[in-house]
Structure formats: C-alpha cells, structure tokens
Amino acid sequence: MENQNETTFQKSCLSFIETLFPDESFHFLEESRAMDAFGHHGIQLFFSSELRTLKFSLLKQTHQRYDRVFVSEKTKQNTFFRRLLEATYEENQLYIDHVVKTD
C-alpha cells in the first residue's frame, strides 16, 4: 500500500470509528506492518481513546476488488485484543461485513 493510500485508509478508519463510538474521542497511535499465513503483506493501524484501543488489520485480497479489514478491541477489562467485526475496504470507504458475537 502506498503512503497516500495509507493516509486515506487512516482517515477512513477514523471516520468509521466516529460512527461506531460517537461519544469517544480517538487518536491515531501507530502503524505496523504484518504478514498473514499466506505470506501476503498487510498493515495494522492502532487508535486509542480513554476507554479502549482499536486495531484495524487490513489484508489485501487476491482478487483486489476490495480489502478485508478486521477490527479488534482492547479495554482495561480485556487486556488482549478481541475481534469486534469484519469489514471490507472499497473505494476509500469501510463497510461492516459482519459483527463478531461478543460476551
């Protein structure tokens, strides 16, 4: 992913977060690069508020029509990241694919 696309993805994530958690103020923490089990490169973006840290893991799809995004959450009560939902990233926009059932 090029630098310009990364910035666009970061802005898309922040807009998405504002929709999910309208009463919280989030800020960007960091970006890291990761490789999936098939050797495909992806990125992880981390955002934080006073209540939670969110991790957006973006993985390119072979068909390249859209990218998969896995959103995970870590809170003070849950010290490990727990998957919240899966989304698609298409045309600079995030769309919820499905929500993962939580306790």
Short mmCIF file of C-alpha atoms in Angstrom, two decimals:
data_model
loop_
_atom_site.label_atom_id
_atom_site.label_comp_id
_atom_site.label_asym_id
_atom_site.label_seq_id
_atom_site.Cartn_x
_atom_site.Cartn_y
_atom_site.Cartn_z
CA MET A 1 0.00 0.00 0.00
CA GLU A 2 1.44 3.37 -0.96
CA ASN A 3 1.86 6.19 1.56
CA GLN A 4 -1.06 8.21 0.08
CA ASN A 5 -3.35 5.18 0.31
CA GLU A 6 -2.23 4.59 3.90
CA THR A 7 -3.20 8.15 4.82
CA THR A 8 -6.57 7.69 3.11
CA PHE A 9 -7.08 4.40 4.96
CA GLN A 10 -6.23 6.07 8.27
CA LYS A 11 -8.80 8.82 7.63
CA SER A 12 -11.38 6.20 6.65
CA CYS A 13 -10.72 4.32 9.90
CA LEU A 14 -11.17 7.46 12.00
CA SER A 15 -14.45 8.25 10.24
CA PHE A 16 -15.58 4.65 10.80
CA ILE A 17 -14.65 4.87 14.50
CA GLU A 18 -16.68 8.07 14.91
CA THR A 19 -19.71 6.17 13.64
CA LEU A 20 -19.13 3.20 15.97
CA PHE A 21 -18.23 5.20 19.09
CA PRO A 22 -19.67 8.72 18.67
CA ASP A 23 -19.19 9.65 22.35
CA GLU A 24 -15.46 8.85 22.45
CA SER A 25 -12.51 10.82 21.16
CA PHE A 26 -9.92 8.65 19.40
CA HIS A 27 -6.42 9.46 18.22
CA PHE A 28 -4.01 7.59 15.99
CA LEU A 29 -1.33 5.65 17.90
CA GLU A 30 0.82 3.78 15.41
CA GLU A 31 1.08 1.70 12.28
CA SER A 32 2.79 -1.65 11.94
CA ARG A 33 3.33 -3.98 9.02
CA ALA A 34 2.32 -7.63 9.26
CA MET A 35 2.34 -10.73 7.10
CA ASP A 36 -0.52 -13.23 7.04
CA ALA A 37 -0.21 -17.02 6.99
CA PHE A 38 -0.05 -17.00 3.18
CA GLY A 39 2.81 -14.51 3.00
CA HIS A 40 0.66 -11.54 1.97
CA HIS A 41 1.64 -8.18 3.44
CA GLY A 42 -0.85 -6.11 5.38
CA ILE A 43 -0.87 -3.20 7.77
CA GLN A 44 -2.24 -2.68 11.24
CA LEU A 45 -3.38 0.71 12.48
CA PHE A 46 -3.97 1.38 16.16
CA PHE A 47 -6.29 4.06 17.57
CA SER A 48 -6.94 4.86 21.21
CA SER A 49 -9.47 6.60 23.45
CA GLU A 50 -9.63 6.76 27.23
CA LEU A 51 -11.77 3.59 27.26
CA ARG A 52 -10.31 1.37 24.53
CA THR A 53 -7.68 0.71 21.90
CA LEU A 54 -8.81 -0.38 18.45
CA LYS A 55 -6.70 -2.32 15.96
CA PHE A 56 -7.55 -2.27 12.24
CA SER A 57 -5.83 -5.09 10.36
CA LEU A 58 -6.00 -4.63 6.59
CA LEU A 59 -5.29 -7.59 4.33
CA LYS A 60 -5.18 -7.38 0.55
CA GLN A 61 -7.37 -9.87 -1.27
CA THR A 62 -6.09 -11.84 -4.26
CA HIS A 63 -8.97 -10.62 -6.43
CA GLN A 64 -8.11 -6.99 -5.49
CA ARG A 65 -11.72 -5.81 -5.75
CA TYR A 66 -11.65 -4.84 -2.09
CA ASP A 67 -9.54 -5.37 1.04
CA ARG A 68 -10.53 -7.27 4.21
CA VAL A 69 -10.35 -5.40 7.48
CA PHE A 70 -10.52 -7.00 10.90
CA VAL A 71 -11.33 -4.65 13.79
CA SER A 72 -10.29 -5.71 17.28
CA GLU A 73 -10.68 -4.03 20.65
CA LYS A 74 -8.66 -3.99 23.86
CA THR A 75 -10.06 -2.44 27.06
CA LYS A 76 -8.92 -2.18 30.65
CA GLN A 77 -11.13 -5.18 31.44
CA ASN A 78 -9.79 -7.21 28.47
CA THR A 79 -6.04 -6.86 28.16
CA PHE A 80 -5.87 -8.84 24.90
CA PHE A 81 -7.33 -7.73 21.59
CA ARG A 82 -10.75 -9.26 20.95
CA ARG A 83 -12.23 -9.22 17.44
CA LEU A 84 -15.27 -6.96 17.15
CA LEU A 85 -16.14 -7.08 13.49
CA GLU A 86 -15.01 -7.72 9.96
CA ALA A 87 -15.33 -5.11 7.25
CA THR A 88 -14.48 -4.50 3.63
CA TYR A 89 -12.47 -1.53 2.41
CA GLU A 90 -13.53 -0.48 -1.05
CA GLU A 91 -13.21 2.87 -2.85
CA ASN A 92 -11.72 4.52 0.26
CA GLN A 93 -14.69 3.52 2.41
CA LEU A 94 -15.11 0.93 5.18
CA TYR A 95 -18.27 -1.19 5.23
CA ILE A 96 -19.23 -3.60 8.02
CA ASP A 97 -19.35 -7.15 6.70
CA HIS A 98 -20.39 -8.80 9.94
CA VAL A 99 -20.14 -8.29 13.68
CA VAL A 100 -18.46 -10.98 15.73
CA LYS A 101 -20.60 -12.13 18.65
CA THR A 102 -19.17 -10.96 21.97
CA ASP A 103 -19.97 -11.77 25.59
#
